CSV table of C-alpha atoms and ligand atoms in Angstrom, one decimal:
chain,number,residue,atom,x,y,z
V,381,MET,CA,60.3,11.8,23.7
V,382,SER,CA,60.4,12.5,27.4
V,383,THR,CA,57.2,12.8,29.4
V,384,THR,CA,58.2,16.2,30.7
V,385,THR,CA,57.6,17.8,27.3
V,386,THR,CA,53.9,16.9,27.5
V,387,THR,CA,53.5,19.4,30.4
V,388,ARG,CA,54.8,22.4,28.6
V,389,THR,CA,52.0,24.8,27.6
V,390,VAL,CA,51.8,27.8,25.3
V,391,LYS,CA,50.2,30.8,27.0
V,392,PRO,CA,46.9,31.6,25.3
V,393,GLN,CA,46.3,35.1,24.2
V,394,ALA,CA,43.6,37.0,26.1
V,395,PHE,CA,40.8,38.6,24.1
V,396,THR,CA,37.0,38.8,24.1
V,397,ILE,CA,35.0,36.9,21.5
V,398,GLU,CA,32.1,38.6,19.9
V,399,PRO,CA,29.9,37.0,17.2
V,400,THR,CA,30.8,38.3,13.8
V,401,PRO,CA,28.0,40.1,12.0
V,402,VAL,CA,25.0,38.0,10.9
V,403,TRP,CA,25.7,36.1,7.7
V,404,THR,CA,23.8,37.4,4.7
V,405,PRO,CA,23.3,35.2,1.7
V,406,LEU,CA,24.8,36.9,-1.3
V,407,PRO,CA,23.1,37.3,-4.7
V,408,LEU,CA,25.4,34.7,-6.3
V,409,GLU,CA,24.9,31.2,-7.3
V,410,GLY,CA,25.1,28.9,-4.2
V,411,HIS,CA,25.5,30.4,-0.8
V,412,ILE,CA,28.9,32.0,-0.9
V,413,PRO,CA,30.9,34.5,-2.9
V,414,SER,CA,33.9,33.3,-5.0
V,415,PRO,CA,36.5,34.4,-5.8
V,416,TYR,CA,36.4,37.1,-3.2
V,417,THR,CA,38.9,39.4,-1.6
V,418,THR,CA,38.6,40.2,2.1
V,419,PRO,CA,39.0,43.7,3.6
V,420,SER,CA,42.7,43.0,4.3
V,421,GLY,CA,43.3,41.6,0.8
V,422,LEU,CA,43.1,37.9,1.5
V,423,LYS,CA,41.9,35.8,-1.5
V,424,VAL,CA,39.1,33.3,-1.0
V,425,VAL,CA,38.2,30.7,-3.6
V,426,SER,CA,35.3,28.5,-2.9
V,427,LEU,CA,35.5,24.7,-3.2
V,428,HIS,CA,31.8,23.9,-3.3
V,429,PRO,CA,28.6,25.7,-4.1
V,430,SER,CA,27.6,26.1,-0.4
V,431,PHE,CA,30.7,25.9,1.8
V,432,GLY,CA,34.4,25.4,2.0
V,433,CYS,CA,37.2,27.5,0.5
V,434,GLU,CA,40.9,27.9,0.0
V,435,LEU,CA,42.3,31.0,1.6
V,436,SER,CA,45.5,32.6,0.4
V,437,GLY,CA,47.5,35.8,1.1
V,438,VAL,CA,48.3,35.2,4.8
V,439,ASP,CA,52.0,35.4,5.6
V,440,TRP,CA,52.1,32.5,8.1
V,441,ALA,CA,55.8,33.0,8.8
V,442,LYS,CA,55.0,36.2,10.7
V,443,PRO,CA,53.0,36.5,13.9
V,444,ILE,CA,49.3,36.9,13.1
V,445,PRO,CA,47.9,40.3,14.4
V,446,GLU,CA,44.4,40.3,15.8
V,447,ALA,CA,43.0,42.3,12.9
V,448,LEU,CA,44.2,39.7,10.5
V,449,TYR,CA,42.7,36.9,12.7
V,450,ARG,CA,39.3,38.8,12.6
V,451,ASP,CA,39.5,38.8,8.8
V,452,ILE,CA,40.3,35.1,8.7
V,453,ARG,CA,37.7,34.3,11.3
V,454,ASP,CA,35.0,36.0,9.2
V,455,VAL,CA,35.9,33.7,6.3
V,456,VAL,CA,35.7,30.7,8.7
V,457,ASP,CA,32.3,31.8,9.9
V,458,LYS,CA,30.9,32.0,6.4
V,459,TYR,CA,32.6,29.0,4.7
V,460,GLY,CA,32.8,26.5,7.7
V,461,VAL,CA,35.9,24.9,6.2
V,462,VAL,CA,39.0,26.9,5.2
V,463,ALA,CA,42.0,25.3,3.6
V,464,CYS,CA,45.3,27.2,4.0
V,465,ARG,CA,48.1,25.9,1.9
V,466,LYS,CA,51.7,25.6,2.9
V,467,THR,CA,51.4,27.5,6.2
V,468,ASP,CA,54.5,25.6,7.6
V,469,LEU,CA,53.4,26.6,11.1
V,470,THR,CA,55.5,25.3,13.9
V,471,ASP,CA,53.7,23.6,16.8
V,472,GLU,CA,54.1,26.8,18.8
V,473,ALA,CA,52.7,29.1,16.1
V,474,HIS,CA,49.9,26.6,15.4
V,475,ILE,CA,48.9,26.7,19.1
V,476,ALA,CA,49.3,30.5,19.3
V,477,PHE,CA,47.1,31.1,16.2
V,478,SER,CA,44.4,28.6,17.4
V,479,SER,CA,44.2,30.4,20.8
V,480,PHE,CA,42.7,33.5,19.0
V,481,PHE,CA,39.6,31.4,18.5
V,482,GLY,CA,39.1,30.7,22.2
V,483,ASP,CA,40.0,28.3,25.0
V,484,LEU,CA,42.1,25.4,23.8
V,485,ASP,CA,41.2,21.8,24.6
V,486,ASP,CA,44.0,19.2,25.3
V,487,VAL,CA,44.7,15.5,25.3
V,488,ARG,CA,44.9,15.0,29.1
V,489,PRO,CA,41.9,12.7,29.2
V,490,TYR,CA,43.6,10.4,26.6
V,491,ILE,CA,46.9,10.5,28.6
V,492,ASP,CA,44.9,9.8,31.8
V,493,ALA,CA,43.3,6.8,30.1
V,494,GLY,CA,46.8,5.4,29.4
V,495,ARG,CA,47.8,6.8,26.0
V,496,LYS,CA,51.4,7.8,25.4
V,497,HIS,CA,51.4,11.3,23.8
V,498,ARG,CA,53.9,11.6,20.9
V,499,LEU,CA,53.7,15.3,20.5
V,500,ALA,CA,55.4,18.1,22.5
V,501,TYR,CA,52.3,19.8,23.7
V,502,PRO,CA,49.1,18.5,25.2
V,503,GLU,CA,47.2,21.1,23.1
V,504,LEU,CA,48.1,19.0,20.0
V,505,PHE,CA,45.8,16.1,19.3
V,506,ASP,CA,47.5,13.3,17.3
V,507,ALA,CA,45.4,12.4,14.3
V,508,GLY,CA,48.2,10.6,12.6
V,509,ASN,CA,49.4,7.0,12.4
V,510,ILE,CA,52.9,7.3,14.0
V,511,ASP,CA,53.8,5.0,16.9
V,512,PRO,CA,54.9,7.2,19.8
V,513,ASN,CA,57.4,4.5,20.9
V,514,THR,CA,59.2,3.8,17.6
V,515,GLY,CA,58.5,7.0,15.6
V,516,ASP,CA,57.6,4.7,12.7
V,517,VAL,CA,54.2,3.8,11.2
V,518,ALA,CA,52.0,2.3,13.9
V,519,PRO,CA,50.8,-1.2,13.3
V,520,LEU,CA,47.1,-1.4,12.2
V,521,SER,CA,46.4,-3.1,15.5
V,522,ALA,CA,47.6,-0.3,17.7
V,523,ALA,CA,44.9,1.2,20.0
V,524,GLN,CA,45.5,4.7,18.5
V,525,VAL,CA,45.1,3.4,14.9
V,526,VAL,CA,42.0,1.4,15.9
V,527,GLY,CA,40.6,4.5,17.6
V,528,ASN,CA,41.4,6.8,14.6
V,529,LYS,CA,39.5,4.3,12.4
V,530,ALA,CA,36.3,5.8,13.8
V,531,ASN,CA,37.5,9.2,12.4
V,532,GLU,CA,36.3,7.7,9.0
V,533,LEU,CA,32.7,8.1,10.1
V,534,PHE,CA,31.2,11.6,9.7
V,535,HIS,CA,31.6,13.4,13.0
V,536,VAL,CA,32.2,16.6,14.8
V,537,ASP,CA,35.1,16.8,17.3
V,538,SER,CA,34.5,16.3,21.0
V,539,SER,CA,30.7,16.5,21.0
V,540,PHE,CA,31.0,13.7,23.6
V,541,ASN,CA,32.5,16.1,26.2
V,542,ALA,CA,30.4,18.2,28.5
V,543,ARG,CA,31.7,21.3,26.7
V,544,ARG,CA,31.8,20.6,23.0
V,545,ALA,CA,34.4,21.7,20.5
V,546,GLY,CA,34.1,24.8,18.4
V,547,HIS,CA,36.9,25.1,15.9
V,548,SER,CA,39.5,22.5,14.9
V,549,MET,CA,42.8,23.3,13.1
V,550,LEU,CA,44.4,20.3,11.5
V,551,LEU,CA,48.0,20.7,10.3
V,552,ALA,CA,49.8,18.3,8.1
V,553,HIS,CA,53.4,17.6,9.1
V,554,ILE,CA,53.9,14.5,6.9
V,555,ILE,CA,51.4,13.5,4.2
V,556,PRO,CA,51.4,10.1,2.5
V,557,PRO,CA,52.7,9.8,-1.0
V,558,ALA,CA,50.4,11.3,-3.7
V,559,GLY,CA,47.6,8.9,-4.9
V,560,MET,CA,47.6,6.8,-1.7
V,561,GLY,CA,44.7,8.6,0.0
V,562,GLY,CA,44.5,10.5,3.3
V,563,ALA,CA,42.2,13.3,2.2
V,564,THR,CA,39.7,14.8,4.7
V,565,GLU,CA,36.0,15.0,3.7
V,566,PHE,CA,33.5,17.5,5.0
V,567,ALA,CA,29.7,17.8,5.0
V,568,ASP,CA,27.8,21.1,5.1
V,569,SER,CA,25.3,20.6,8.0
V,570,ARG,CA,24.0,24.2,7.9
V,571,THR,CA,22.8,23.8,4.3
V,572,ALA,CA,21.6,20.2,5.0
V,573,TYR,CA,19.4,21.8,7.7
V,574,ASP,CA,18.1,24.5,5.4
V,575,ASP,CA,17.0,21.8,2.9
V,576,LEU,CA,14.9,19.8,5.4
V,577,SER,CA,11.2,19.9,4.9
V,578,VAL,CA,9.1,22.2,7.1
V,579,GLU,CA,7.6,19.2,8.8
V,580,LYS,CA,11.0,17.6,9.5
V,581,LYS,CA,12.3,20.9,10.9
V,582,LYS,CA,9.2,21.0,13.2
V,583,GLN,CA,9.9,17.4,14.3
V,584,LEU,CA,13.5,18.1,15.2
V,585,GLU,CA,13.1,21.4,17.0
V,586,GLY,CA,13.9,21.0,20.7
V,587,LEU,CA,15.1,17.3,20.3
V,588,VAL,CA,18.2,16.5,22.3
V,589,ALA,CA,20.9,14.0,21.2
V,590,ASN,CA,23.1,12.0,23.5
V,591,HIS,CA,26.7,11.8,22.3
V,592,SER,CA,29.2,9.2,23.2
V,593,LEU,CA,32.8,8.7,22.2
V,594,PHE,CA,32.4,5.0,22.8
V,595,HIS,CA,29.4,4.7,20.6
V,596,SER,CA,31.3,5.8,17.5
V,597,ARG,CA,34.3,3.5,18.4
V,598,LYS,CA,31.9,0.6,18.7
V,599,THR,CA,30.2,1.5,15.3
V,600,ALA,CA,33.6,1.6,13.6
V,601,VAL,CA,35.3,-1.4,15.2
V,602,PRO,CA,32.5,-3.5,16.9
V,603,GLU,CA,34.7,-6.5,17.7
V,604,TYR,CA,37.4,-4.4,19.5
V,605,PHE,CA,34.8,-2.6,21.7
V,606,LYS,CA,32.3,-5.4,22.1
V,607,GLU,CA,32.5,-5.2,25.9
V,608,THR,CA,31.9,-1.5,26.0
V,609,ASP,CA,28.4,-0.3,26.8
V,610,PRO,CA,28.0,3.4,26.0
V,611,MET,CA,24.9,3.6,28.3
V,612,LYS,CA,27.1,2.9,31.3
V,613,LEU,CA,29.6,5.7,30.3
V,614,PRO,CA,29.3,9.5,30.1
V,615,LEU,CA,26.8,10.8,27.6
V,616,SER,CA,26.8,14.4,26.5
V,617,LYS,CA,23.5,16.1,25.7
V,618,HIS,CA,23.3,18.6,22.8
V,619,LYS,CA,20.3,19.9,20.9
V,620,LEU,CA,20.0,18.5,17.4
V,621,VAL,CA,19.1,21.8,15.9
V,622,GLN,CA,21.1,24.9,17.0
V,623,LYS,CA,21.6,28.4,15.9
V,624,HIS,CA,25.2,28.8,14.7
V,625,GLU,CA,25.8,32.1,16.4
V,626,TRP,CA,28.8,33.1,14.3
V,627,SER,CA,26.7,33.1,11.1
V,628,GLY,CA,23.1,33.4,12.4
V,629,ARG,CA,22.2,30.3,10.4
V,630,LYS,CA,20.7,27.1,11.8
V,631,ASN,CA,22.8,23.9,12.0
V,632,LEU,CA,21.9,20.3,12.2
V,633,TYR,CA,24.2,19.0,15.0
V,634,ILE,CA,24.5,15.3,14.2
V,635,ALA,CA,27.5,13.0,14.3
V,636,SER,CA,28.6,9.4,14.5
V,637,TYR,CA,28.8,10.1,18.3
V,638,VAL,CA,25.0,10.3,18.6
V,639,HIS,CA,24.0,7.2,20.5
V,640,HIS,CA,20.3,8.1,20.9
V,641,ILE,CA,17.8,10.8,21.0
V,642,GLU,CA,16.5,11.8,24.5
V,643,GLY,CA,13.0,10.5,25.4
V,644,MET,CA,12.4,8.6,22.2
V,645,GLU,CA,11.7,4.9,21.8
V,646,SER,CA,14.9,3.1,20.9
V,647,SER,CA,14.0,1.9,17.4
V,648,GLU,CA,12.4,5.2,16.5
V,649,SER,CA,15.5,7.0,17.8
V,650,THR,CA,17.9,4.8,15.9
V,651,ALA,CA,15.9,5.3,12.7
V,652,LEU,CA,15.9,9.1,13.1
V,653,VAL,CA,19.7,9.2,13.7
V,654,LYS,CA,20.3,7.0,10.7
V,655,GLU,CA,18.0,9.2,8.6
V,656,LEU,CA,19.7,12.4,9.6
V,657,ILE,CA,23.3,11.0,9.1
V,658,ALA,CA,22.2,9.8,5.6
V,659,HIS,CA,20.7,13.2,4.9
V,660,VAL,CA,23.8,15.2,5.8
V,661,SER,CA,26.0,12.5,4.0
V,662,ASN,CA,24.2,13.2,0.7
V,663,PRO,CA,26.9,13.7,-1.9
V,664,LYS,CA,25.5,17.2,-2.7
V,665,TYR,CA,26.6,18.4,0.8
V,666,ARG,CA,30.0,16.8,0.7
V,667,LEU,CA,33.4,18.2,-0.1
V,668,THR,CA,36.7,16.3,-0.2
V,669,VAL,CA,39.8,18.4,0.6
V,670,PRO,CA,43.1,16.8,-0.4
V,671,TRP,CA,46.3,17.5,1.5
V,672,VAL,CA,48.6,18.9,-1.2
V,673,GLN,CA,51.9,19.3,0.7
V,674,ASN,CA,53.3,19.2,4.2
V,675,GLY,CA,52.5,22.4,6.1
V,676,ASP,CA,48.9,22.6,4.8
V,677,MET,CA,46.3,23.4,7.4
V,678,ILE,CA,42.5,23.1,7.4
V,679,ILE,CA,40.4,25.1,9.8
V,680,TRP,CA,36.8,23.9,10.3
V,681,ASP,CA,33.9,24.8,12.6
V,682,ASN,CA,32.5,21.8,14.3
V,683,THR,CA,29.3,23.6,14.9
V,684,ALA,CA,28.7,24.2,11.2
V,685,VAL,CA,30.2,21.2,9.4
V,686,LEU,CA,30.9,17.5,9.9
V,687,HIS,CA,34.1,15.9,8.8
V,688,ARG,CA,35.8,12.5,8.4
V,689,ALA,CA,39.1,10.9,7.5
V,690,THR,CA,38.9,8.9,4.3
V,691,GLY,CA,41.7,6.4,4.8
V,692,GLY,CA,43.6,5.0,1.8
V,693,SER,CA,46.3,2.6,0.6
V,694,TYR,CA,48.9,4.4,2.7
V,695,GLU,CA,47.4,2.9,5.9
V,696,GLY,CA,49.9,0.7,7.8
V,697,ARG,CA,52.6,1.5,5.2
V,698,PHE,CA,53.3,5.3,5.1
V,699,LYS,CA,53.5,8.0,7.7
V,700,ARG,CA,50.7,10.5,8.0
V,701,ASP,CA,51.6,13.0,10.7
V,702,MET,CA,48.6,15.2,11.4
V,703,ARG,CA,48.4,17.5,14.4
V,704,ARG,CA,45.1,19.1,15.5
V,705,THR,CA,44.4,21.9,17.9
V,706,THR,CA,40.8,22.0,19.2
V,707,VAL,CA,39.1,25.1,20.5
V,708,LYS,CA,36.4,24.6,23.0
V,709,ASP,CA,33.1,26.0,21.8
V,710,MET,CA,32.8,29.7,22.8
V,711,SER,CA,29.1,30.0,21.8
V,712,SER,CA,26.2,30.1,24.2
V,713,SER,CA,25.4,26.5,23.3
V,714,ARG,CA,28.8,25.2,24.4
V,715,PHE,CA,27.6,23.2,27.4
V,716,GLY,CA,24.5,21.8,25.6
V,717,LEU,CA,22.2,20.4,28.3
V,718,ASN,CA,25.1,19.3,30.4
V,719,GLY,CA,24.9,22.1,32.9
V,720,GLU,CA,26.5,25.5,32.8
V,721,GLY,CA,30.2,25.2,33.5
V,722,ALA,CA,30.3,21.4,33.2
V,723,ASP,CA,33.9,20.4,32.3
V,724,TRP,CA,34.0,16.6,32.4
V,725,ARG,CA,35.9,15.1,29.4
V,726,VAL,CA,36.3,11.6,28.0
V,727,GLY,CA,39.4,9.8,26.6
V,728,LEU,CA,40.6,6.5,25.4
V,729,PRO,CA,44.1,4.9,25.4
F,1173,LIG,C1,40.4,15.0,13.3
F,1173,LIG,C2,40.0,14.2,12.2
F,1173,LIG,C3,40.5,13.6,9.9
F,1173,LIG,C4,41.7,13.3,9.1
F,1173,LIG,O1,41.6,15.3,13.4
F,1173,LIG,O2,39.6,15.4,14.1
F,1173,LIG,O3,38.9,13.7,12.2
F,1173,LIG,O4,41.6,13.3,7.9
F,1173,LIG,N1,40.9,14.0,11.2
F,1173,LIG,O5,42.8,13.0,9.8
F,1174,LIG,MN1,37.8,14.7,13.9
């Protein structure tokens, strides 16, 4: 791969984003309708009582018109996680579709930190295990594999940047052999918030969490990052409880990136972070979505759900080529308490 390919960009499509109508609970069991047909005839089948669905009926081989995007977007706003099977989107079509959701993030901070980018576009985050130099499975000791190990902790993408991520679209180019793992798991942080006691909700209101990429890396692989002190590195501040504007529901914005809660005594803060992660990780809020075939894509909203990689026996042995576009949050909470317009970003080799 030549380095010149990393500078190519796909022109984002221009459009204005408006919140979709306020989400109204439906008089059905759980929080969501299923099966359900959207106005343009797409079929939605839920995967869990409160969130997550499989969406079918989109012809991914054709350019997606804006009206169809609106219909898909409405499903994403309600369900938080939307699995689209066998889209077979090319890198270009993946990027073009993602740009309907808003401003695309890119991997430049990782490249600047010394990482070699394997993929043709900086808008594609590499969540796979392929060595950019050999094109083969990267050794388990490679920095990229070590870094991706932290993806196995429940997180939201890029909460450690001044402007957090909104939506992510992860597309499978090569999945490992069946039965060897590699599924992606999600947690419903809107419903987890709803279920908190009145007292807990009162305690959390207004609290601010400090997010650090380095904190989660340290948690996942302490030995490797033992010299790293997150307190000496950038921390991104976001409220723990936020209104998810696209559905009107409240969301518990917690992640493995949360290093501490602002203004709280250290042991108290650590205990609260642990308690909230444990709460949202309760099996009743969790959904595992398997990758069935190459070309599958999962869309999720980082401001409504958490997610994690689940690993498996394929690791270090079989290729898993996963490419992710990441849309910068377009909601009014996008900068958290980092200052309007703040655009600093963090990366690792
Ligand atoms: C990601 C991520 C999980 C996975 O791409 O942001 O966390 O299963 N991926 O690869
Ligand atoms: Mn992720």
